[in-house]
Amino acid sequence: MDDLQAVTVRGAVFNGPRQPVSIEELALDPPQRNEVLVRLAAAGVCHSDLHVVDGAWERPAGVVLGHEGAGWVEAIGEGVTRVEPGDLAVLAWTAPCGRCVPCGRDEPWLCANPDGGGHRLSPAVARLHRADGAPVGAYSGVGTFGERQVVAESAAIRVDARTPPEIAALIGCAVATGVGAIRNTARVDAGASVVVVGLGGVGLSAVMGAAMVGAHPITAIDTSPAKLELAVRAGAHRTLLAGEASQATGADHVLECIGLVETVELAVELVRPGGVVTLVGMTPQDQRASFDVYRLVEDGKQIRGSNYGSSVPARDFPQIATEYLGGRLPLDLLVTDRIRLDELDGALDAMRRGDGARRVIVY
Ligand SMILES: [Zn+2]
Ligand SMILES: [Zn+2]
């Protein structure tokens, strides 16, 4: 790849908590061994970006934000075999090494040694630089709020090129997390009753996943009537406003998809004895929830944490894209607004106001 030159890209850089992100021009080096250059086509704006900007999650400054995205492979480094130029790739925010013990158990989200660690390609390697040569990182190794990125081969997952890029982008985080929580973590069976608490991109994806596996009935809970309507289109059989949640007692499965202590505790209340609570939403760091231990043990309830929907990206992303193209997952209803990279700050503000529309940057 010696014939390739560094290119100039614009990216949204995180410069420290509670500061506006800045759109900067950066130099991007060509891909090296086992690396892939991707021209981003679309990137979703997710709460995990907002948590960083607002300081709820501690992350290093000097990093291009964005962890949900898809784009076209433009160039590959030496040794790359899984994608080639022209492929549509969904970017994964964990790039499993494939060699450690958790990877061997098919638990790549627990990889001991992922590429993209430290929000760089590897802790010591960044392909992005400022004009003065200072390295700039990429959030979770993918930094999808940049026009182009160089990512690890294991983070670039080829999917059917007929998948619209906005949909492909969402498969990389919200959809894999929600559908995966149903299928991989909770392992919901056909006919099981499911309650989904919180109807952002992840919660709506969980509703769609539950419908796809034949769960019944599916109850969706949120504070927003507009989101309850979306949940019906996603496949929910019944919807409840948050104040009516106690009507949902007795479900086989309850999935918490917000990341609030009070709804985590609610989920434990709602599930039937012997049922399974799956915690999907991520709270700010250091939050603690409580429950009645005696009752939980007596009732044989289970609580599971679901990171990235327990997904194996190379297996699950192409499958989800195929299910979308086959009409089994109505993912289009997740995309409520298309924006430009310069409009990111406004999108983050709207998220702070609790306006739940899913904004997708289209490059
Ligand atoms: Zn996300
Ligand atoms: Zn690993």
mmCIF file of C-alpha atoms in Angstrom, residues 26 126 128-136:
data_model
loop_
_atom_site.group_PDB
_atom_site.id
_atom_site.type_symbol
_atom_site.label_atom_id
_atom_site.label_comp_id
_atom_site.label_asym_id
_atom_site.label_seq_id
_atom_site.Cartn_x
_atom_site.Cartn_y
_atom_site.Cartn_z
ATOM 1 C CA LEU A 26 -7.192 15.761 9.911
ATOM 2 C CA ALA A 126 -3.255 6.132 15.479
ATOM 3 C CA LEU A 128 -5.195 10.149 12.225
ATOM 4 C CA HIS A 129 -3.105 13.233 12.865
ATOM 5 C CA ARG A 130 -3.516 16.953 13.270
ATOM 6 C CA ALA A 131 -1.536 19.317 11.035
ATOM 7 C CA ASP A 132 1.238 19.478 13.678
ATOM 8 C CA GLY A 133 1.559 15.685 13.595
ATOM 9 C CA ALA A 134 -0.173 15.074 16.950
ATOM 10 C CA PRO A 135 -2.046 11.754 16.890
ATOM 11 C CA VAL A 136 -5.847 11.744 17.096
#
